[in-house]
mmCIF file of C-alpha atoms and ligand atoms in Angstrom:
data_model
loop_
_atom_site.group_PDB
_atom_site.id
_atom_site.type_symbol
_atom_site.label_atom_id
_atom_site.label_comp_id
_atom_site.label_asym_id
_atom_site.label_seq_id
_atom_site.Cartn_x
_atom_site.Cartn_y
_atom_site.Cartn_z
ATOM 1 C CA MET A 9 131.530 131.204 102.627
ATOM 2 C CA LYS A 10 128.851 133.835 102.195
ATOM 3 C CA VAL A 11 126.807 134.479 105.225
ATOM 4 C CA PRO A 12 123.511 136.267 104.450
ATOM 5 C CA PHE A 13 122.814 139.505 106.218
ATOM 6 C CA TYR A 14 120.233 137.977 108.611
ATOM 7 C CA CYS A 15 122.972 135.881 110.181
ATOM 8 C CA MET A 16 124.360 138.039 112.912
ATOM 9 C CA ARG A 17 127.156 135.504 113.608
ATOM 10 C CA PRO A 18 127.782 131.981 112.507
ATOM 11 C CA ARG A 19 125.417 129.364 113.858
ATOM 12 C CA VAL A 20 125.980 125.762 114.919
ATOM 13 C CA LEU A 21 123.226 123.190 114.869
ATOM 14 C CA SER A 22 123.247 119.515 115.807
ATOM 15 C CA GLY A 23 120.815 116.975 117.004
ATOM 16 C CA VAL A 24 120.385 113.559 118.639
ATOM 17 C CA GLN A 25 117.552 111.117 118.360
ATOM 18 C CA PRO A 26 115.847 110.414 121.793
ATOM 19 C CA SER A 27 115.668 106.717 120.988
ATOM 20 C CA GLY A 28 117.525 104.304 123.219
ATOM 21 C CA ASN A 29 120.173 105.120 125.629
ATOM 22 C CA LEU A 30 122.868 107.711 124.697
ATOM 23 C CA HIS A 31 126.303 106.026 124.638
ATOM 24 C CA ILE A 32 129.896 107.059 124.631
ATOM 25 C CA GLY A 33 129.826 107.100 120.811
ATOM 26 C CA ASN A 34 127.245 109.836 120.965
ATOM 27 C CA TYR A 35 129.336 111.632 123.581
ATOM 28 C CA LEU A 36 132.747 111.353 121.755
ATOM 29 C CA GLY A 37 131.338 111.902 118.242
ATOM 30 C CA ALA A 38 128.948 114.723 119.050
ATOM 31 C CA LEU A 39 128.167 116.076 122.578
ATOM 32 C CA LYS A 40 131.717 116.551 123.842
ATOM 33 C CA ASN A 41 132.552 118.545 120.739
ATOM 34 C CA TRP A 42 129.360 120.662 121.030
ATOM 35 C CA ALA A 43 130.221 121.656 124.610
ATOM 36 C CA ARG A 44 133.788 122.647 123.457
ATOM 37 C CA ILE A 45 132.794 124.801 120.507
ATOM 38 C CA GLN A 46 129.395 126.243 121.629
ATOM 39 C CA TYR A 47 130.666 129.733 122.676
ATOM 40 C CA ASP A 48 132.229 130.385 119.253
ATOM 41 C CA TYR A 49 128.779 130.332 117.759
ATOM 42 C CA GLU A 50 125.173 131.022 118.218
ATOM 43 C CA SER A 51 124.326 127.414 119.117
ATOM 44 C CA PHE A 52 121.249 125.275 118.672
ATOM 45 C CA PHE A 53 121.100 121.667 120.016
ATOM 46 C CA CYS A 54 118.108 119.781 119.242
ATOM 47 C CA ILE A 55 116.354 116.612 120.444
ATOM 48 C CA VAL A 56 114.988 115.268 117.226
ATOM 49 C CA ASP A 57 111.810 113.449 118.310
ATOM 50 C CA LEU A 58 110.320 113.636 114.841
ATOM 51 C CA HIS A 59 113.195 111.656 113.516
ATOM 52 C CA ALA A 60 112.856 109.047 116.178
ATOM 53 C CA ILE A 61 109.271 108.244 115.200
ATOM 54 C CA THR A 62 110.506 107.167 111.631
ATOM 55 C CA VAL A 63 110.653 103.797 113.538
ATOM 56 C CA TYR A 64 107.862 102.835 116.080
ATOM 57 C CA GLN A 65 108.470 104.295 119.516
ATOM 58 C CA ASP A 66 106.471 103.402 122.607
ATOM 59 C CA PRO A 67 104.838 106.790 123.429
ATOM 60 C CA GLY A 68 105.584 106.707 127.193
ATOM 61 C CA GLU A 69 109.156 105.676 126.586
ATOM 62 C CA LEU A 70 109.733 108.293 123.920
ATOM 63 C CA ARG A 71 108.331 111.034 126.312
ATOM 64 C CA ALA A 72 110.765 109.933 128.982
ATOM 65 C CA LYS A 73 113.696 109.729 126.627
ATOM 66 C CA ILE A 74 113.181 113.252 125.342
ATOM 67 C CA ARG A 75 113.578 114.623 128.869
ATOM 68 C CA GLU A 76 116.523 112.217 129.639
ATOM 69 C CA THR A 77 118.230 113.400 126.338
ATOM 70 C CA ALA A 78 117.748 116.999 127.224
ATOM 71 C CA GLY A 79 119.171 116.350 130.703
ATOM 72 C CA VAL A 80 122.205 114.504 129.195
ATOM 73 C CA PHE A 81 122.893 117.519 126.833
ATOM 74 C CA ILE A 82 123.104 119.898 129.667
ATOM 75 C CA ALA A 83 125.123 117.372 131.893
ATOM 76 C CA ALA A 84 127.597 116.915 129.064
ATOM 77 C CA GLY A 85 128.409 120.679 129.290
ATOM 78 C CA ILE A 86 125.905 122.357 126.969
ATOM 79 C CA ASP A 87 125.304 125.732 128.646
ATOM 80 C CA PRO A 88 121.555 126.434 128.398
ATOM 81 C CA LYS A 89 122.246 130.169 129.188
ATOM 82 C CA HIS A 90 124.214 130.353 125.913
ATOM 83 C CA SER A 91 122.933 127.500 123.744
ATOM 84 C CA ALA A 92 119.311 126.607 122.882
ATOM 85 C CA VAL A 93 118.505 123.149 123.972
ATOM 86 C CA PHE A 94 115.102 122.282 122.491
ATOM 87 C CA VAL A 95 112.786 119.596 121.116
ATOM 88 C CA GLN A 96 112.373 119.530 117.302
ATOM 89 C CA SER A 97 108.594 118.983 117.460
ATOM 90 C CA SER A 98 108.124 122.277 119.487
ATOM 91 C CA VAL A 99 109.302 124.244 116.401
ATOM 92 C CA PRO A 100 106.818 123.731 113.617
ATOM 93 C CA GLY A 101 109.259 125.325 111.066
ATOM 94 C CA HIS A 102 111.203 122.007 110.881
ATOM 95 C CA VAL A 103 108.276 120.226 109.313
ATOM 96 C CA GLU A 104 107.261 123.214 107.139
ATOM 97 C CA LEU A 105 110.656 123.527 105.720
ATOM 98 C CA SER A 106 111.161 119.797 105.327
ATOM 99 C CA TRP A 107 108.043 119.807 102.915
ATOM 100 C CA MET A 108 109.440 122.619 100.845
ATOM 101 C CA LEU A 109 112.799 120.907 100.643
ATOM 102 C CA THR A 110 111.116 117.581 99.768
ATOM 103 C CA CYS A 111 109.684 119.290 96.704
ATOM 104 C CA VAL A 112 113.185 120.041 95.350
ATOM 105 C CA THR A 113 114.778 116.664 96.319
ATOM 106 C CA PRO A 114 114.954 113.867 93.634
ATOM 107 C CA VAL A 115 113.849 110.544 95.270
ATOM 108 C CA GLY A 116 116.998 108.844 93.808
ATOM 109 C CA TRP A 117 119.171 110.997 96.114
ATOM 110 C CA LEU A 118 117.224 109.644 99.109
ATOM 111 C CA GLU A 119 117.279 106.006 97.880
ATOM 112 C CA ARG A 120 121.188 106.149 97.774
ATOM 113 C CA MET A 121 121.489 106.938 101.539
ATOM 114 C CA THR A 122 123.295 104.136 103.261
ATOM 115 C CA GLN A 123 121.446 104.553 106.536
ATOM 116 C CA TYR A 124 118.059 104.374 104.685
ATOM 117 C CA LYS A 125 119.272 101.123 102.947
ATOM 118 C CA ASP A 126 120.453 99.593 106.224
ATOM 119 C CA LYS A 127 117.272 100.565 108.091
ATOM 120 C CA ALA A 128 114.937 99.593 105.289
ATOM 121 C CA ALA A 129 116.547 96.151 104.880
ATOM 122 C CA LYS A 130 115.532 95.409 108.559
ATOM 123 C CA GLN A 131 111.869 96.242 108.013
ATOM 124 C CA GLU A 132 109.102 94.292 106.458
ATOM 125 C CA SER A 133 107.263 97.300 105.358
ATOM 126 C CA VAL A 134 109.335 100.469 104.874
ATOM 127 C CA GLY A 135 107.512 103.774 106.017
ATOM 128 C CA ASP A 136 107.890 106.852 103.952
ATOM 129 C CA GLY A 137 109.285 108.779 106.909
ATOM 130 C CA LEU A 138 112.371 106.622 106.695
ATOM 131 C CA LEU A 139 112.987 107.721 103.092
ATOM 132 C CA GLN A 140 112.295 111.390 104.135
ATOM 133 C CA TYR A 141 114.416 111.260 107.025
ATOM 134 C CA PRO A 142 117.451 113.018 105.555
ATOM 135 C CA VAL A 143 115.195 115.824 104.122
ATOM 136 C CA LEU A 144 113.961 116.598 107.618
ATOM 137 C CA MET A 145 117.555 116.578 108.839
ATOM 138 C CA ALA A 146 118.383 119.006 106.009
ATOM 139 C CA ALA A 147 115.518 121.215 107.212
ATOM 140 C CA ASP A 148 116.794 121.065 110.816
ATOM 141 C CA ILE A 149 120.160 122.415 109.620
ATOM 142 C CA LEU A 150 119.062 124.895 106.960
ATOM 143 C CA LEU A 151 116.298 126.326 109.108
ATOM 144 C CA TYR A 152 119.026 127.889 111.284
ATOM 145 C CA GLN A 153 121.348 128.725 108.477
ATOM 146 C CA ALA A 154 124.011 126.686 110.316
ATOM 147 C CA ALA A 155 127.459 127.240 109.172
ATOM 148 C CA LEU A 156 128.768 124.135 111.105
ATOM 149 C CA VAL A 157 127.208 120.829 111.995
ATOM 150 C CA PRO A 158 129.274 118.821 114.518
ATOM 151 C CA VAL A 159 128.418 115.184 114.164
ATOM 152 C CA GLY A 160 130.053 111.749 114.173
ATOM 153 C CA GLU A 161 131.198 110.161 110.948
ATOM 154 C CA ASP A 162 127.992 108.157 110.319
ATOM 155 C CA GLN A 163 126.170 111.486 109.482
ATOM 156 C CA ALA A 164 128.576 112.622 106.844
ATOM 157 C CA GLN A 165 126.596 111.406 104.039
ATOM 158 C CA HIS A 166 123.485 113.122 105.345
ATOM 159 C CA LEU A 167 125.474 116.299 105.543
ATOM 160 C CA GLU A 168 126.563 116.003 101.843
ATOM 161 C CA LEU A 169 122.868 115.542 100.875
ATOM 162 C CA THR A 170 122.017 118.633 102.913
ATOM 163 C CA ARG A 171 124.575 120.690 100.863
ATOM 164 C CA ASP A 172 123.119 119.194 97.627
ATOM 165 C CA ILE A 173 119.587 120.079 98.619
ATOM 166 C CA ALA A 174 120.700 123.596 99.700
ATOM 167 C CA GLN A 175 122.512 124.085 96.391
ATOM 168 C CA ARG A 176 119.659 122.869 94.379
ATOM 169 C CA PHE A 177 117.243 125.223 96.216
ATOM 170 C CA ASN A 178 119.709 128.128 95.906
ATOM 171 C CA SER A 179 120.050 127.530 92.055
ATOM 172 C CA LEU A 180 116.295 127.350 91.561
ATOM 173 C CA TYR A 181 115.130 130.128 93.801
ATOM 174 C CA GLY A 182 118.197 132.310 94.404
ATOM 175 C CA GLU A 183 120.894 132.519 97.100
ATOM 176 C CA THR A 184 118.930 131.528 100.280
ATOM 177 C CA PHE A 185 120.882 128.982 102.455
ATOM 178 C CA VAL A 186 124.185 128.993 104.017
ATOM 179 C CA MET A 187 126.280 125.912 103.040
ATOM 180 C CA PRO A 188 126.890 123.856 106.265
ATOM 181 C CA ALA A 189 130.302 122.327 106.979
ATOM 182 C CA THR A 190 130.599 118.931 108.581
ATOM 183 C CA GLY A 191 132.472 119.090 111.860
ATOM 184 C CA LEU A 192 134.082 115.729 112.732
ATOM 185 C CA PRO A 193 136.011 115.291 115.882
ATOM 186 C CA ALA A 194 139.706 114.390 115.480
ATOM 187 C CA VAL A 195 139.275 111.318 117.686
ATOM 188 C CA GLY A 196 136.071 109.426 118.509
ATOM 189 C CA ALA A 197 134.214 110.190 115.163
ATOM 190 C CA ARG A 198 133.333 106.523 114.922
ATOM 191 C CA VAL A 199 133.315 104.496 118.102
ATOM 192 C CA MET A 200 132.674 100.741 117.431
ATOM 193 C CA GLY A 201 130.665 98.273 119.392
ATOM 194 C CA LEU A 202 132.581 96.735 122.316
ATOM 195 C CA ASP A 203 130.968 93.229 121.413
ATOM 196 C CA ASP A 204 131.668 93.524 117.751
ATOM 197 C CA PRO A 205 134.314 96.119 116.814
ATOM 198 C CA THR A 206 133.484 95.847 113.143
ATOM 199 C CA ARG A 207 130.110 97.503 113.707
ATOM 200 C CA LYS A 208 129.339 100.981 114.801
ATOM 201 C CA MET A 209 128.295 101.464 118.463
ATOM 202 C CA SER A 210 124.630 102.127 118.091
ATOM 203 C CA LYS A 211 121.677 103.117 120.292
ATOM 204 C CA SER A 212 119.380 100.603 118.552
ATOM 205 C CA GLU A 213 121.642 97.620 119.447
ATOM 206 C CA THR A 214 120.279 95.976 122.614
ATOM 207 C CA GLY A 215 123.072 93.476 123.469
ATOM 208 C CA ALA A 216 124.229 93.920 126.951
ATOM 209 C CA GLY A 217 127.890 94.233 126.132
ATOM 210 C CA HIS A 218 127.444 96.388 122.979
ATOM 211 C CA ALA A 219 127.691 99.952 124.261
ATOM 212 C CA VAL A 220 128.603 101.919 127.352
ATOM 213 C CA ALA A 221 125.582 104.091 128.207
ATOM 214 C CA LEU A 222 126.429 107.581 129.491
ATOM 215 C CA LEU A 223 124.347 106.900 132.581
ATOM 216 C CA ASP A 224 125.767 103.478 133.274
ATOM 217 C CA PRO A 225 127.041 103.228 136.848
ATOM 218 C CA PRO A 226 130.929 102.749 137.161
ATOM 219 C CA ALA A 227 130.649 99.170 138.054
ATOM 220 C CA VAL A 228 128.632 98.385 134.759
ATOM 221 C CA ILE A 229 131.088 100.497 132.824
ATOM 222 C CA ARG A 230 134.040 98.475 134.086
ATOM 223 C CA LYS A 231 132.196 95.110 133.450
ATOM 224 C CA LYS A 232 131.309 95.958 129.904
ATOM 225 C CA ILE A 233 134.806 97.166 129.054
ATOM 226 C CA MET A 234 136.498 94.235 130.759
ATOM 227 C CA ARG A 235 134.437 91.906 128.431
ATOM 228 C CA ALA A 236 135.223 93.873 125.176
ATOM 229 C CA THR A 237 136.178 91.806 122.203
ATOM 230 C CA THR A 238 139.904 92.034 121.373
ATOM 231 C CA ASP A 239 141.842 89.425 119.340
ATOM 232 C CA SER A 240 143.975 86.329 119.967
ATOM 233 C CA ASN A 241 147.139 88.351 120.584
ATOM 234 C CA PRO A 242 148.202 88.682 124.249
ATOM 235 C CA ALA A 243 149.290 92.314 124.256
ATOM 236 C CA VAL A 244 149.157 95.624 122.490
ATOM 237 C CA ASN A 245 151.127 96.088 119.319
ATOM 238 C CA VAL A 246 150.023 99.484 118.136
ATOM 239 C CA ALA A 247 151.233 99.056 114.534
ATOM 240 C CA ASN A 248 149.364 95.773 114.056
ATOM 241 C CA ALA A 249 146.379 96.229 116.408
ATOM 242 C CA GLY A 250 143.075 94.624 115.394
ATOM 243 C CA PRO A 251 139.807 96.589 115.345
ATOM 244 C CA GLY A 252 138.800 95.726 119.022
ATOM 245 C CA VAL A 253 142.088 96.966 120.398
ATOM 246 C CA LEU A 254 142.176 100.027 118.102
ATOM 247 C CA ASN A 255 138.663 100.894 119.381
ATOM 248 C CA LEU A 256 139.709 100.569 123.049
ATOM 249 C CA LEU A 257 142.733 102.813 122.428
ATOM 250 C CA GLY A 258 140.574 105.353 120.471
ATOM 251 C CA ILE A 259 138.148 105.396 123.397
ATOM 252 C CA HIS A 260 141.010 105.960 125.919
ATOM 253 C CA GLN A 261 142.566 108.643 123.774
ATOM 254 C CA ALA A 262 139.178 110.509 123.254
ATOM 255 C CA PHE A 263 138.527 110.560 126.912
ATOM 256 C CA THR A 264 142.007 111.520 128.109
ATOM 257 C CA GLY A 265 143.115 113.705 125.217
ATOM 258 C CA TRP A 266 146.596 112.072 125.112
ATOM 259 C CA GLY A 267 148.640 112.532 122.020
ATOM 260 C CA ASP A 268 149.612 109.625 119.626
ATOM 261 C CA GLU A 269 153.103 109.442 121.067
ATOM 262 C CA ALA A 270 152.007 109.355 124.605
ATOM 263 C CA MET A 271 149.418 106.623 123.760
ATOM 264 C CA LYS A 272 152.052 104.477 122.002
ATOM 265 C CA ALA A 273 154.709 104.933 124.806
ATOM 266 C CA HIS A 274 152.179 103.993 127.417
ATOM 267 C CA PHE A 275 150.212 101.121 125.896
ATOM 268 C CA GLU A 276 152.810 99.339 123.554
ATOM 269 C CA GLY A 277 153.325 95.853 124.891
ATOM 270 C CA MET A 278 150.623 96.131 127.526
ATOM 271 C CA ARG A 279 148.589 92.977 128.236
ATOM 272 C CA TYR A 280 144.977 93.260 127.122
ATOM 273 C CA GLY A 281 143.655 92.795 130.715
ATOM 274 C CA ASP A 282 145.653 95.879 131.867
ATOM 275 C CA LEU A 283 144.711 97.905 128.835
ATOM 276 C CA LYS A 284 141.024 97.217 129.477
ATOM 277 C CA LYS A 285 141.389 98.215 133.225
ATOM 278 C CA GLU A 286 142.881 101.588 132.035
ATOM 279 C CA VAL A 287 140.251 102.164 129.486
ATOM 280 C CA ALA A 288 137.472 101.368 131.918
ATOM 281 C CA GLU A 289 139.033 103.778 134.426
ATOM 282 C CA ALA A 290 139.341 106.584 131.853
ATOM 283 C CA VAL A 291 135.708 106.108 130.909
ATOM 284 C CA ALA A 292 134.259 105.782 134.441
ATOM 285 C CA THR A 293 136.327 108.889 135.562
ATOM 286 C CA GLY A 294 135.525 110.821 132.404
ATOM 287 C CA LEU A 295 131.721 110.210 132.777
ATOM 288 C CA GLU A 296 131.746 110.933 136.536
ATOM 289 C CA PRO A 297 131.098 114.726 136.344
ATOM 290 C CA LEU A 298 128.330 114.172 133.597
ATOM 291 C CA GLN A 299 126.575 111.681 135.812
ATOM 292 C CA ARG A 300 126.765 113.878 138.870
ATOM 293 C CA ARG A 301 125.405 116.897 136.925
ATOM 294 C CA TYR A 302 122.687 114.737 135.419
ATOM 295 C CA ARG A 303 121.415 113.721 138.892
ATOM 296 C CA GLU A 304 121.494 117.429 140.063
ATOM 297 C CA ILE A 305 119.493 118.571 136.891
ATOM 298 C CA THR A 306 116.882 116.008 137.210
ATOM 299 C CA SER A 307 116.332 116.539 140.937
ATOM 300 C CA GLU A 308 115.451 120.137 140.350
ATOM 301 C CA PRO A 309 111.653 120.280 139.632
ATOM 302 C CA GLY A 310 110.779 122.332 136.548
ATOM 303 C CA TYR A 311 114.336 123.133 135.591
ATOM 304 C CA LEU A 312 114.506 121.121 132.358
ATOM 305 C CA ASP A 313 110.901 122.155 131.252
ATOM 306 C CA GLY A 314 111.871 125.845 131.694
ATOM 307 C CA ILE A 315 114.957 125.426 129.520
ATOM 308 C CA LEU A 316 113.081 123.554 126.854
ATOM 309 C CA ARG A 317 110.411 126.216 126.809
ATOM 310 C CA GLU A 318 112.730 129.214 126.652
ATOM 311 C CA SER A 319 115.003 127.548 124.024
ATOM 312 C CA ALA A 320 111.985 126.634 121.750
ATOM 313 C CA GLU A 321 111.080 130.382 121.779
ATOM 314 C CA ARG A 322 114.631 131.263 120.720
ATOM 315 C CA ALA A 323 114.572 128.530 118.121
ATOM 316 C CA ASN A 324 111.105 129.567 116.783
ATOM 317 C CA ALA A 325 112.176 133.138 116.281
ATOM 318 C CA VAL A 326 115.092 132.059 113.968
ATOM 319 C CA ALA A 327 113.043 129.366 112.324
ATOM 320 C CA ASN A 328 110.043 131.596 111.563
ATOM 321 C CA THR A 329 112.393 134.075 109.736
ATOM 322 C CA THR A 330 113.795 131.362 107.476
ATOM 323 C CA VAL A 331 110.378 129.881 106.681
ATOM 324 C CA ARG A 332 109.130 133.325 105.700
ATOM 325 C CA THR A 333 112.134 133.898 103.461
ATOM 326 C CA VAL A 334 111.746 130.405 101.866
ATOM 327 C CA LYS A 335 107.992 130.877 101.373
ATOM 328 C CA GLU A 336 108.626 134.280 99.664
ATOM 329 C CA ARG A 337 111.370 132.873 97.430
ATOM 330 C CA MET A 338 109.164 129.910 96.337
ATOM 331 C CA GLY A 339 106.132 132.266 95.713
ATOM 332 C CA LEU A 340 104.022 130.767 98.491
ATOM 333 C CA TYR A 341 101.660 132.981 100.424
ATOM 334 C CA ALA A 342 103.338 134.706 103.311
ATOM 335 C CA ALA A 343 100.807 136.690 105.290
ATOM 336 C CA PRO A 344 102.004 140.368 105.421
HETATM 337 P P1 TYM B 426 122.081 109.860 116.368
HETATM 338 O O1 TYM B 426 121.037 110.135 117.319
HETATM 339 O O2 TYM B 426 122.239 108.506 115.755
HETATM 340 O O3 TYM B 426 123.529 110.158 116.943
HETATM 341 C C1 TYM B 426 123.732 111.479 117.581
HETATM 342 C C2 TYM B 426 125.106 111.878 117.296
HETATM 343 O O4 TYM B 426 126.048 110.880 117.713
HETATM 344 C C3 TYM B 426 126.931 110.512 116.698
HETATM 345 N N1 TYM B 426 127.191 109.076 116.823
HETATM 346 C C4 TYM B 426 128.460 108.614 116.872
HETATM 347 N N2 TYM B 426 129.642 109.128 116.906
HETATM 348 C C5 TYM B 426 130.726 108.328 117.046
HETATM 349 N N3 TYM B 426 130.678 106.991 117.120
HETATM 350 C C6 TYM B 426 129.454 106.333 117.140
HETATM 351 N N4 TYM B 426 129.363 105.125 117.276
HETATM 352 C C7 TYM B 426 128.272 107.191 117.030
HETATM 353 N N5 TYM B 426 126.926 106.941 117.062
HETATM 354 C C8 TYM B 426 126.371 108.045 116.898
HETATM 355 C C9 TYM B 426 126.146 110.844 115.443
HETATM 356 O O5 TYM B 426 127.077 110.985 114.368
HETATM 357 C C10 TYM B 426 125.443 112.103 115.819
HETATM 358 O O6 TYM B 426 126.234 113.152 115.663
HETATM 359 N N6 TYM B 426 120.410 111.876 112.112
HETATM 360 C C11 TYM B 426 120.944 112.154 113.277
HETATM 361 C C12 TYM B 426 120.291 113.146 114.201
HETATM 362 C C13 TYM B 426 119.913 114.408 113.476
HETATM 363 C C14 TYM B 426 120.897 115.462 113.210
HETATM 364 C C15 TYM B 426 120.143 116.528 112.660
HETATM 365 C C16 TYM B 426 122.218 115.596 113.422
HETATM 366 C C17 TYM B 426 118.771 114.865 113.049
HETATM 367 N N7 TYM B 426 118.806 116.069 112.528
HETATM 368 C C18 TYM B 426 120.732 117.662 112.211
HETATM 369 C C19 TYM B 426 122.833 116.796 113.030
HETATM 370 C C20 TYM B 426 122.074 117.835 112.506
HETATM 371 C C21 TYM B 426 121.200 110.882 114.201
HETATM 372 O O7 TYM B 426 120.396 110.004 113.933
HETATM 373 O O8 TYM B 426 122.030 110.823 115.112
#
């Protein structure tokens, strides 16, 4: 891949919406991977508050969730000394570039997005922001000339669209954007709901037994996993496991890092009650350091705000360079 001269080394960018409680799907699909790869790149991790408002958010709750999400990023292992942890709306370039990209994006491309179709089907009146959502996401990525975007599987279609938009821009205005690759984790790319393993675990689902939140106390984690939906078989049969059992095995494997052989040797024939106990233990133990770190971070006054401020400065410096280049390419006025 050709990296333009202004990229000193490859960049990585990803983001999470500060809507609802972050759950183990967000952790296994995204955050855990970010923490692992961050030092190989110049890293940018964004709390995408402008995306969150594409559906109504209570302002007070949103404000609190932005801080909570930033705290969880760092608690999950994002090192703010190395990686920028910043809020999307504190970098105006996201909205500027989003508009410029909107102007090269056919509306048909946006209407085909499955997340748009799903969300729009649930609303009486569909806001324009919901349709524009993936263009803003493309702007998030292209603004930083990100070479890699580590996400869960549900974002793969948005990443394809980002590449299509970048290609269209490059062919209209000349080589400008790096083509971002999609980085899916080997395990945990699509964690399913505990209550209904045919549906993706989601922040917007409010059912008590649907998701394990990253900040759930261990007793709550155990209770939720012990109640997870399995099937009518009594014990694990790896070759013929239903979606509920496969989901539990996948969660265990993603938390422990065990290989396929070790998983099969350990769980084959195990009764579901015992399987659930082991999964609950792996999750509670796996989240313990994150939860401890989160408590430390949030008890230090001013710590998070300092990081968000400094990171926004770093992000703005990169963003402004890209916005200037794009303006020049498009013939817009860029003050000398
Ligand atoms: P969001 O906030 O829904 O989810 C954040 C990240 O978590 C992943 N994820 C999952 N992974 C595995 N299993 C699940 N059940 C699961 N649920 C969520 C998501 O794939 C994502 O990586 N549109 C994005 C936010 C965004 C973004 C960006 C991401 C905005 N701009 C630029 C990357 C780059 C979203 O709504 O993620």
